mmCIF file of C-alpha atoms in Angstrom:
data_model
loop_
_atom_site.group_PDB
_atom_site.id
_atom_site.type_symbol
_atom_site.label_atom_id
_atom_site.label_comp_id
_atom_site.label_asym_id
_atom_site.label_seq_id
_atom_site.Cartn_x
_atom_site.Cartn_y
_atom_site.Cartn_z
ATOM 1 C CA UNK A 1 -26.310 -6.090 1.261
ATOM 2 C CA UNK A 2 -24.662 -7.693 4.239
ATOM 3 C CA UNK A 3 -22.251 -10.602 4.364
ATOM 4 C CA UNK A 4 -20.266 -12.108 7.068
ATOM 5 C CA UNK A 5 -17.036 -13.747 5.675
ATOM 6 C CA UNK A 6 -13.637 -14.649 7.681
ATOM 7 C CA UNK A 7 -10.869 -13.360 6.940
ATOM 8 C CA UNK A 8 -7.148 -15.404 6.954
ATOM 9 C CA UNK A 9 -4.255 -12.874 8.503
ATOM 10 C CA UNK A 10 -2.463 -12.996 11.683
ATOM 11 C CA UNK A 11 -0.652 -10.149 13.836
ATOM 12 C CA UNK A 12 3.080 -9.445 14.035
ATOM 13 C CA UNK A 13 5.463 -8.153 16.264
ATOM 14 C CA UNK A 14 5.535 -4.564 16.945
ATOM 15 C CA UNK A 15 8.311 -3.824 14.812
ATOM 16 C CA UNK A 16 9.556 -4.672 10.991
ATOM 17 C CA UNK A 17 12.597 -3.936 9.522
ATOM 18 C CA UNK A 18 12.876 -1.351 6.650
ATOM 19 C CA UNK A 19 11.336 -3.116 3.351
ATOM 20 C CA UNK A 20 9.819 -1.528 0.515
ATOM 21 C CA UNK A 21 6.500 -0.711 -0.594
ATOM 22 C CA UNK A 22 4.383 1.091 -3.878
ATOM 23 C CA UNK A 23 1.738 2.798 -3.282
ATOM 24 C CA UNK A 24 -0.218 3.845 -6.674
ATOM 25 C CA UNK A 25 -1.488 7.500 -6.302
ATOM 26 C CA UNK A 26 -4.791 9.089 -6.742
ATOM 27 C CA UNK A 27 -4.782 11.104 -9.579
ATOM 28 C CA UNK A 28 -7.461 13.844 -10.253
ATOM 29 C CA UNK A 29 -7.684 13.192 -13.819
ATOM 30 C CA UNK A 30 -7.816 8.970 -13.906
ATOM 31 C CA UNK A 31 -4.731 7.421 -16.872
ATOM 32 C CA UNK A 32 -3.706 7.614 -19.516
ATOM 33 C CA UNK A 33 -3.144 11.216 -18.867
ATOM 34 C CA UNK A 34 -0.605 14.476 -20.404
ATOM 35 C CA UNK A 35 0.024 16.804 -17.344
ATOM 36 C CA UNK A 36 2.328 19.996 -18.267
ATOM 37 C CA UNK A 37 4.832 21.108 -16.097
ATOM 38 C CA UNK A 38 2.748 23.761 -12.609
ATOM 39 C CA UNK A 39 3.158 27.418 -12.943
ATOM 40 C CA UNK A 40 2.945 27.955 -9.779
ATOM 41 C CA UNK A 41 2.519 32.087 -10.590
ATOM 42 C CA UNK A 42 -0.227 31.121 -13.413
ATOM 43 C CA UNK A 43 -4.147 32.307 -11.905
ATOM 44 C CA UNK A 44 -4.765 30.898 -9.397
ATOM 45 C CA UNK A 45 -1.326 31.561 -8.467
ATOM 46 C CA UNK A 46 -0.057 29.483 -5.505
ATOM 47 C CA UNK A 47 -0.687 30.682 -1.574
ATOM 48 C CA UNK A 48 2.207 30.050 -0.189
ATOM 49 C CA UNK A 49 0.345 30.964 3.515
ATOM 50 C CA UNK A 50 -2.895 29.095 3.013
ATOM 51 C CA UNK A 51 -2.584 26.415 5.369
ATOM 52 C CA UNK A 52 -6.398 25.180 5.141
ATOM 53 C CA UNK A 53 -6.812 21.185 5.236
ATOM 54 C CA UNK A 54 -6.552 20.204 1.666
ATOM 55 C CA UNK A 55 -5.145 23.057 0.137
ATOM 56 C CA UNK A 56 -1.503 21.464 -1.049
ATOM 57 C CA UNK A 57 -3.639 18.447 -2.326
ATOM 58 C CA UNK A 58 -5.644 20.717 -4.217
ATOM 59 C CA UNK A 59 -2.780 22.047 -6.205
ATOM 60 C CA UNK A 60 -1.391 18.701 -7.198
ATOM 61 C CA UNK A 61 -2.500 16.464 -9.845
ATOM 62 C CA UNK A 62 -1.260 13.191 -7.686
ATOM 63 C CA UNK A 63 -1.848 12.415 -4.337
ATOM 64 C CA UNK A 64 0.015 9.351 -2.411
ATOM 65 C CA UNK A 65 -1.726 7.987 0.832
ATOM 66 C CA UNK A 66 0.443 6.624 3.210
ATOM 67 C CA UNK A 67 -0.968 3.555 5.497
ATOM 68 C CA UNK A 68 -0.591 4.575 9.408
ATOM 69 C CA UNK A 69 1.640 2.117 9.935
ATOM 70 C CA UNK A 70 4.231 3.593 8.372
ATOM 71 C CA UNK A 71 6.782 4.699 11.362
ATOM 72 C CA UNK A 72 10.108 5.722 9.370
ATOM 73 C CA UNK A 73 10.608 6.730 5.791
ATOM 74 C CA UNK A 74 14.415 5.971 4.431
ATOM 75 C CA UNK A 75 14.256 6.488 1.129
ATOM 76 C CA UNK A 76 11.204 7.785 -1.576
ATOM 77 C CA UNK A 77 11.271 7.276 -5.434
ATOM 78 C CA UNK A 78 8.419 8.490 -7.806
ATOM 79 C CA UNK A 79 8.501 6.200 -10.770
ATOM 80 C CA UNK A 80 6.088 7.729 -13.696
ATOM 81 C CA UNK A 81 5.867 5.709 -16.803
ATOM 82 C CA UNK A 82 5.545 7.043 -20.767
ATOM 83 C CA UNK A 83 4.081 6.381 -24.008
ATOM 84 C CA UNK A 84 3.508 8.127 -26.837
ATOM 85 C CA UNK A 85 6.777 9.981 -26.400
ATOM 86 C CA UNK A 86 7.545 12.728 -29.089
ATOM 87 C CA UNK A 87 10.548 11.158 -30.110
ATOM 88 C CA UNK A 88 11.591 14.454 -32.444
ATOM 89 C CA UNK A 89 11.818 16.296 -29.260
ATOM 90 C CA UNK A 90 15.045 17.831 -28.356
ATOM 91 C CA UNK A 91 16.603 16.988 -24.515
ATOM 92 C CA UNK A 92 13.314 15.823 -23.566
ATOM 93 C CA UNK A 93 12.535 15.489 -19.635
ATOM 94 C CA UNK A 94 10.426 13.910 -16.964
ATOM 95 C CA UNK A 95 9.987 16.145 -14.048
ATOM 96 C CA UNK A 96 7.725 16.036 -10.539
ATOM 97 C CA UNK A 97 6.724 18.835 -8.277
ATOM 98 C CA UNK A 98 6.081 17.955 -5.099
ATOM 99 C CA UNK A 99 3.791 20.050 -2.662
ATOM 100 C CA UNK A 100 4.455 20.417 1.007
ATOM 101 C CA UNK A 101 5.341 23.108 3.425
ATOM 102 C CA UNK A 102 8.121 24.287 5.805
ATOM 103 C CA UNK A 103 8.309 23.938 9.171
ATOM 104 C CA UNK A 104 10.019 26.113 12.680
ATOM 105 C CA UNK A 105 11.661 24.642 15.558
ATOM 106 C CA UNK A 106 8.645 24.937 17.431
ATOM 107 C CA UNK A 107 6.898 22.495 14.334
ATOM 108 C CA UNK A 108 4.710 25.232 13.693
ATOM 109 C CA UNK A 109 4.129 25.566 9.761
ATOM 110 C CA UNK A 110 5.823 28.321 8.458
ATOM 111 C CA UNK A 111 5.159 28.554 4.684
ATOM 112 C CA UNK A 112 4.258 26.330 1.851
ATOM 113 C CA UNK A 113 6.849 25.209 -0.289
ATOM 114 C CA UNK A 114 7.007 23.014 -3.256
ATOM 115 C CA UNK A 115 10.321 20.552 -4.166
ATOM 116 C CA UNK A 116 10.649 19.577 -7.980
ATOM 117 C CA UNK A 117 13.596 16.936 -9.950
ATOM 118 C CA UNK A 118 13.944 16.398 -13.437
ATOM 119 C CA UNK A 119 15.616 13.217 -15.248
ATOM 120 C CA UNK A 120 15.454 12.714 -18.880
ATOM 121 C CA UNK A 121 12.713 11.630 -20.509
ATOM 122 C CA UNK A 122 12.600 7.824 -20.493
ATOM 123 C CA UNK A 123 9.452 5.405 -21.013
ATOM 124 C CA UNK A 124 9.804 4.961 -17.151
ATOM 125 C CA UNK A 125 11.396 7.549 -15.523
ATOM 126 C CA UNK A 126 12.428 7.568 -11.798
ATOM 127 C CA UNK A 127 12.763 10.476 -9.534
ATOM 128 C CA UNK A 128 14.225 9.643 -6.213
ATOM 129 C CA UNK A 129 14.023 12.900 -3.910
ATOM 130 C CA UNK A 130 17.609 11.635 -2.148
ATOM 131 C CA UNK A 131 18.326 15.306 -1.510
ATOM 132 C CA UNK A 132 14.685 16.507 0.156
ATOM 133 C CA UNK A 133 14.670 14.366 2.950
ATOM 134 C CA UNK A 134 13.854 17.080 5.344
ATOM 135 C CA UNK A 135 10.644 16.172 3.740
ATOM 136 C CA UNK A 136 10.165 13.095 5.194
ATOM 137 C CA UNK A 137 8.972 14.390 8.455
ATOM 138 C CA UNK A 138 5.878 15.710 6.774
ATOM 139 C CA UNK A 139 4.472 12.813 5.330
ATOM 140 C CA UNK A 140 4.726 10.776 7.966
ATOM 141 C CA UNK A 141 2.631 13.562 9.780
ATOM 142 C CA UNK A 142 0.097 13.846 7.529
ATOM 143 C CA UNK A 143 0.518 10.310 5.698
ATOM 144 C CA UNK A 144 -0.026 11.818 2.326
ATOM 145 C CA UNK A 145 2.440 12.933 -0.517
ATOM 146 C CA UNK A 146 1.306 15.566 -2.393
ATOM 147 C CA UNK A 147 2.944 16.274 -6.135
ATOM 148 C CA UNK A 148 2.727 16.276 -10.390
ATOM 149 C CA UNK A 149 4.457 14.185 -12.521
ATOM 150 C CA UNK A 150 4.590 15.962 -16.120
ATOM 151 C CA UNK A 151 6.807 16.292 -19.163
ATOM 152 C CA UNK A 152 8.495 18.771 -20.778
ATOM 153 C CA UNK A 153 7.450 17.398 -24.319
ATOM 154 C CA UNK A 154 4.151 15.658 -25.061
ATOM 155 C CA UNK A 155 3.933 12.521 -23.231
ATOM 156 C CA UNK A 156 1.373 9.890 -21.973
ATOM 157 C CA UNK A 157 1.382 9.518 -18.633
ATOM 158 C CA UNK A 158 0.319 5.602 -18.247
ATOM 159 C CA UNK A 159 1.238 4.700 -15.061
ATOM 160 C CA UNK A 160 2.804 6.278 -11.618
ATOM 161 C CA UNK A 161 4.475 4.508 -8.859
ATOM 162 C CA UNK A 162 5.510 6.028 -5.370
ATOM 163 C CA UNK A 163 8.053 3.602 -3.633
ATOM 164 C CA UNK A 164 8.403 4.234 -0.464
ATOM 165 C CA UNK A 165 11.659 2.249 1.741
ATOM 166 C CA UNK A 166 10.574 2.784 5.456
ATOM 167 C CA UNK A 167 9.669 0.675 8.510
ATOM 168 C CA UNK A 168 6.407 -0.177 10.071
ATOM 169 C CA UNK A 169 5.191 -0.174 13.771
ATOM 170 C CA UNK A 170 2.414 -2.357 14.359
ATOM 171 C CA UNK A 171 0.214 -2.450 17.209
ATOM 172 C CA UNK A 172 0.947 -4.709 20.134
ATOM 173 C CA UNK A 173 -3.337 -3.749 20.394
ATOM 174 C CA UNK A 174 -4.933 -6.748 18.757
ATOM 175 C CA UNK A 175 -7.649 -4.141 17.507
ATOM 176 C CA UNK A 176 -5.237 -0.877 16.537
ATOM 177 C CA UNK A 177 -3.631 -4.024 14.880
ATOM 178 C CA UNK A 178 -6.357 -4.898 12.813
ATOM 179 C CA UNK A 179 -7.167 -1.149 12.147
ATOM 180 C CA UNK A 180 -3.839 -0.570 10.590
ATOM 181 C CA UNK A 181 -3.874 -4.211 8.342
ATOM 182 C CA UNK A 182 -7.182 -2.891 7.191
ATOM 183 C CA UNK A 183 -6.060 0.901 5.968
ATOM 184 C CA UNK A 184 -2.371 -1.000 4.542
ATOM 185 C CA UNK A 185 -4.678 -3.354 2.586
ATOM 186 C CA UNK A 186 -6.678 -0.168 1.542
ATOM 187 C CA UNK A 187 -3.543 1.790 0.669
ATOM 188 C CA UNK A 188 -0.917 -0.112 -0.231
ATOM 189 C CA UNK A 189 -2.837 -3.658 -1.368
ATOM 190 C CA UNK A 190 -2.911 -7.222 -0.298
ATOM 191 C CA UNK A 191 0.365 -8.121 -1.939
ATOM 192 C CA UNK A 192 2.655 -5.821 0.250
ATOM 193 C CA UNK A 193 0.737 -7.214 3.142
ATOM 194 C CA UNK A 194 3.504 -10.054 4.588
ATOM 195 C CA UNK A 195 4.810 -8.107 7.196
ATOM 196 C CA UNK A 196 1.187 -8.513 8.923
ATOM 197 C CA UNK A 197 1.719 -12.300 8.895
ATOM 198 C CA UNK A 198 3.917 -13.731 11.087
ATOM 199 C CA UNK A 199 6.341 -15.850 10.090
ATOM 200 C CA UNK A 200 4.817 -19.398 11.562
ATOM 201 C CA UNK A 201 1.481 -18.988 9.390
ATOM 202 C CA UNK A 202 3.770 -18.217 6.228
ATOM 203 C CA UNK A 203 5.728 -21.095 6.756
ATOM 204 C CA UNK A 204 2.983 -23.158 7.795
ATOM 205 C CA UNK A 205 1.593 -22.312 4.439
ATOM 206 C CA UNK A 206 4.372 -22.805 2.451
ATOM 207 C CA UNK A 207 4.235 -26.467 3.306
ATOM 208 C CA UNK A 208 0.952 -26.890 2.863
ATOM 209 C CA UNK A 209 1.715 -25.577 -0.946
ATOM 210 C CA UNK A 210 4.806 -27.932 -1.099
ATOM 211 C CA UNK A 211 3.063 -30.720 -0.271
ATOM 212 C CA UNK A 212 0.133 -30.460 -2.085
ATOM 213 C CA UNK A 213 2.643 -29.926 -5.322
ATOM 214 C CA UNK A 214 4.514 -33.245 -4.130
ATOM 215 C CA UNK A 215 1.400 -35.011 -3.535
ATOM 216 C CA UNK A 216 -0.487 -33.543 -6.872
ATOM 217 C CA UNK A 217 -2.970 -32.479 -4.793
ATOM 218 C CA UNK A 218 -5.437 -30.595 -7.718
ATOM 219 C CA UNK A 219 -6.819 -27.705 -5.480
ATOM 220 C CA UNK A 220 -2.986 -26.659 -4.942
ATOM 221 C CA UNK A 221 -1.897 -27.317 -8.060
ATOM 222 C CA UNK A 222 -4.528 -25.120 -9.952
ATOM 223 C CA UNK A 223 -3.920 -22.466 -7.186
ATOM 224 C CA UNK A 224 -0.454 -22.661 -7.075
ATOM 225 C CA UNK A 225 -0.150 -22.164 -11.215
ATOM 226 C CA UNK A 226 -2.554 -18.917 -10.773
ATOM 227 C CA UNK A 227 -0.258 -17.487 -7.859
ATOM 228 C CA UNK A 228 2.936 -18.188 -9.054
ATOM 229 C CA UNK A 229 2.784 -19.171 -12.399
ATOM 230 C CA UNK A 230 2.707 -22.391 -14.502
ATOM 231 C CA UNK A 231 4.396 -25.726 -14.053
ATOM 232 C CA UNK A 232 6.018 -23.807 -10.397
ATOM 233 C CA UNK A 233 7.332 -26.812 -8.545
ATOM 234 C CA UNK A 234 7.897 -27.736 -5.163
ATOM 235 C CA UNK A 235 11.520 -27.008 -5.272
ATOM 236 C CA UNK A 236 10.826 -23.569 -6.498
ATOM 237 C CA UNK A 237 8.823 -23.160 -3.454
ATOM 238 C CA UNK A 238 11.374 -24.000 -1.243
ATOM 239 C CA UNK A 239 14.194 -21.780 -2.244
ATOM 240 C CA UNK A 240 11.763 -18.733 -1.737
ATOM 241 C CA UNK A 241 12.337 -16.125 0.827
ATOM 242 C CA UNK A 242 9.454 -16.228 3.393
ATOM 243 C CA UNK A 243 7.688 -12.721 2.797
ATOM 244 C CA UNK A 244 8.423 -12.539 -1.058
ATOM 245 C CA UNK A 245 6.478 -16.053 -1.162
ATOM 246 C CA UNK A 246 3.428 -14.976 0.753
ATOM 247 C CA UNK A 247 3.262 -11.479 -1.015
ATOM 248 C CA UNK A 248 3.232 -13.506 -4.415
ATOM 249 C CA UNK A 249 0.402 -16.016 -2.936
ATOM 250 C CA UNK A 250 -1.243 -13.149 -1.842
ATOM 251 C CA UNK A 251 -1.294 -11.583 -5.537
ATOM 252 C CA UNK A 252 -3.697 -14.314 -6.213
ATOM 253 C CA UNK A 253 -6.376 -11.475 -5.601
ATOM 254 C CA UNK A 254 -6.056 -9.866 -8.085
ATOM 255 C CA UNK A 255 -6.281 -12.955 -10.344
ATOM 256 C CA UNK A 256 -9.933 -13.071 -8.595
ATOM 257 C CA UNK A 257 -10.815 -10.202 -8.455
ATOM 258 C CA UNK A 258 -8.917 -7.319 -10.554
ATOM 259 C CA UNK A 259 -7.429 -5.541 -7.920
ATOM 260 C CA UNK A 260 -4.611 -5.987 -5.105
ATOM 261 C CA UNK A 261 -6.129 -3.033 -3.045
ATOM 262 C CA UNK A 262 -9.029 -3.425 -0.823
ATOM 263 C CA UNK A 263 -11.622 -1.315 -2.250
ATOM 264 C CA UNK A 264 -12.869 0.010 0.959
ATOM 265 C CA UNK A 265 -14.347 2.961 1.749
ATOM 266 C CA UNK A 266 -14.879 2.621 5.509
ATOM 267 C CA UNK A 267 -14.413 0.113 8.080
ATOM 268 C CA UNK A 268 -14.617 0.001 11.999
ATOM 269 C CA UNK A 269 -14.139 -2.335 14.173
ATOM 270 C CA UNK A 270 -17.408 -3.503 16.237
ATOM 271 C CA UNK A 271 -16.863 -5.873 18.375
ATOM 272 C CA UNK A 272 -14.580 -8.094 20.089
ATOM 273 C CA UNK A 273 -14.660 -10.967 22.889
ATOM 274 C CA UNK A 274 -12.039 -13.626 24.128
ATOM 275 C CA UNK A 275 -13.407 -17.851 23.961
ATOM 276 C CA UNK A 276 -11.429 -20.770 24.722
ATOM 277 C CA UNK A 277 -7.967 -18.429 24.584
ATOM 278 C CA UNK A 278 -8.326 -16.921 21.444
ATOM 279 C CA UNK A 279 -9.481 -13.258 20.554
ATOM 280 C CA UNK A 280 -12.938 -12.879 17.908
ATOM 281 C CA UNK A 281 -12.878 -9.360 16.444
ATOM 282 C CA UNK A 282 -15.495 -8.240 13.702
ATOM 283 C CA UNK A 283 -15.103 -5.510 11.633
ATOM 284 C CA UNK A 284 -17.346 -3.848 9.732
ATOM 285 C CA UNK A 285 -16.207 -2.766 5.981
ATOM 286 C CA UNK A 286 -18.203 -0.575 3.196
ATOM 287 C CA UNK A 287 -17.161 -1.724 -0.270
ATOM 288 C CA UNK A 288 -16.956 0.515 -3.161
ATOM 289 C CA UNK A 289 -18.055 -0.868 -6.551
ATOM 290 C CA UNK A 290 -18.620 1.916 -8.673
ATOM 291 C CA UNK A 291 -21.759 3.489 -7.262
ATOM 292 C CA UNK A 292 -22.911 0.777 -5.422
ATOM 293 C CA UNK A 293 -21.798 0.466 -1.455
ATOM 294 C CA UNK A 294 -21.758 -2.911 0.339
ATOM 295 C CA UNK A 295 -21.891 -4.019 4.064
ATOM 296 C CA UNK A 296 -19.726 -6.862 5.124
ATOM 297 C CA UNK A 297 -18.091 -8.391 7.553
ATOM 298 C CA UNK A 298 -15.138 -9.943 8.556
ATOM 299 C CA UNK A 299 -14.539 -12.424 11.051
ATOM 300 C CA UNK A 300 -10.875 -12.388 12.617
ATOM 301 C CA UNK A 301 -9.702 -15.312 14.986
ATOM 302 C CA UNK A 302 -6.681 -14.330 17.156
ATOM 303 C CA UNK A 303 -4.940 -16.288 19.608
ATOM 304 C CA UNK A 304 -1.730 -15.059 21.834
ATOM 305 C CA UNK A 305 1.637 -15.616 21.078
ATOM 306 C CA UNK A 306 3.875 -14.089 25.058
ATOM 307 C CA UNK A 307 2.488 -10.925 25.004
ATOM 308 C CA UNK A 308 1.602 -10.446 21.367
ATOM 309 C CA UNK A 309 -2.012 -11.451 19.770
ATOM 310 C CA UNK A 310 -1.453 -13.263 16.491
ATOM 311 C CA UNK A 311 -3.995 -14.077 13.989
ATOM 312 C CA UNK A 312 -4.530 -18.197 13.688
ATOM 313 C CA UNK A 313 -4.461 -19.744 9.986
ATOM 314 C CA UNK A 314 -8.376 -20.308 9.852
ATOM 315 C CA UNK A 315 -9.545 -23.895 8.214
ATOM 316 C CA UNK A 316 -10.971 -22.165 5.382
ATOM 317 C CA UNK A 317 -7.535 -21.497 3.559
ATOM 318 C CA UNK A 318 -6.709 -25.602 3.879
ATOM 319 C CA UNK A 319 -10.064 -26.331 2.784
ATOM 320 C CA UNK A 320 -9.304 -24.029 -0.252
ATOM 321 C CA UNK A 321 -6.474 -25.909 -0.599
ATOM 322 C CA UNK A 322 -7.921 -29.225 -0.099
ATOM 323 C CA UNK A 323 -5.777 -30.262 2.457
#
């Protein structure tokens, strides 16, 4: 099945300032789930000198993928949240063990290594790894945290969190740019996506929204209701910061379709050409939907901004708007 569809997004500079983003891990065994704390001596006891590909995410339960992007890493806190909590339980606790290995001054991989924290039990329960920062080095390398949340009592696990404070780099390449919106969409989600925009088309946007809310345009209000909730006016609009406002018009997504995250399980980029001073790039995407993969593609319309290449608000989002 093969569709051609454009796709609304525009390129940055190369540089963002720190901001914050969660990333929702893979885990092996789906959620809810009850995950005891590693023995990392228990059969098969852990290598610390296997350095095959895959071996430390083997060992963990959780796995965190990291979009390319991703430059700098200030600050990493692993939120896992509870039910079911055995509330009889005596000094019950909330722990993670992360997996990861150490490295020489030469950056040659020395031995594996594993960094754990505990907190008391709580119904969500946050683990910032302040004091493993050495850390940080490594996933940026390999753009994957490794680890286990677990409990020391019996505990649901409903929910885990990885918030990551860092800064991105983005490509002053109009396609590595579009390669690394594609794998943050795929990582991190649509709704986390702002810093791709740049700040012209956001604002641009945001008064298309606030007039269509002063005008009672229909198309905006129903839109504007789903995105950022009901009876939002154009005042409330206005007073919001320029990223947080397209990240929460952005969420509209998952309104449409259940999920922030692009469910992608390839893409590539195919072809570009330049007409009438702007850039045409296609890309090529497989879609996962349970068993069933999907061929599309996507359409993006860039046009230059000095020496930067900037995606161009296409007319489909006004005529979604019906402006």
């Amino acid at each position: 099945m093969k569709n051609i569809a454009p796709l609304t997004m525009l390129l940055l500079s190369a540089n963002a300032a720190s901001e914050t983003y969660t990333v929702s891990p893979n885990l092996k065994h789906g959620l809810p789930t009850l995950t005891e704390e590693p023995n990392l001596y228990q059969a098969p006891s852990f290598d610390f000198f296997d350095f095959s590909e895959g071996y430390l995410t083997q060992r963990a339960e959780a796995s965190a993928l990291l979009p390319i992007a991703l430059n700098s890493i200030d600050r990493v806190c692993i939120n896992t949240t509870f039910s079911e909590i055995d509330g009889e339980a005596h000094y019950p606790q909330s722990g993670v063990l992360v997996y990861t290995y150490a490295i020489n001054t030469q950056g040659e991989k020395t031995h594996n290594t594993t960094i754990g924290d505990r907190v008391p039990l709580a119904e969500v329960s946050q683990h910032c790894l302040d004091e493993s920062s050495w850390v940080y080095k490594n996933w940026l390398v390999d753009k994957r945290i490794n680890f286990t949340p677990y409990s020391s009592v019996f505990a649901l696990i409903e929910n885990v969190d990885v918030v990551v404070e860092g800064e991105l780099s983005l490509s002053q390449d109009p396609v590595e740019f579009v390669e690394q919106y594609f794998d943050f969409i795929t990582k991190v989600g649509f709704n986390q996506s702002a810093s791709f925009y740049h700040t012209d088309v956001i604002r641009d946007l945001k008064s298309i929204i606030m007039e269509g809310l002063q005008n009672e345009n229909q198309n905006v209000l129903d839109i504007a209701n789903i995105a950022f909730g009901s009876g939002v006016t154009r005042e409330d609009i206005a007073i919001m910061d320029e990223k947080v406002f397209m990240n929460t018009f952005l969420n509209i997504r998952k309104v449409a379709q259940g999920s922030n995250v692009a469910q992608l399980s390839s893409f590539s980029v195919i072809n570009d050409f330049d007409y009438q001073g702007q850039k045409y790039i296609t890309v090529e995407k497989k879609e996962q939907f349970g068993d069933r993969i999907t061929t599309q593609y996507e359409i993006i319309t860039l046009k230059s901004d000095g020496e930067y290449w900037m995606l161009n608000m296409s007319g489909d989002m006004k005529s979604l708007l019906g402006m």
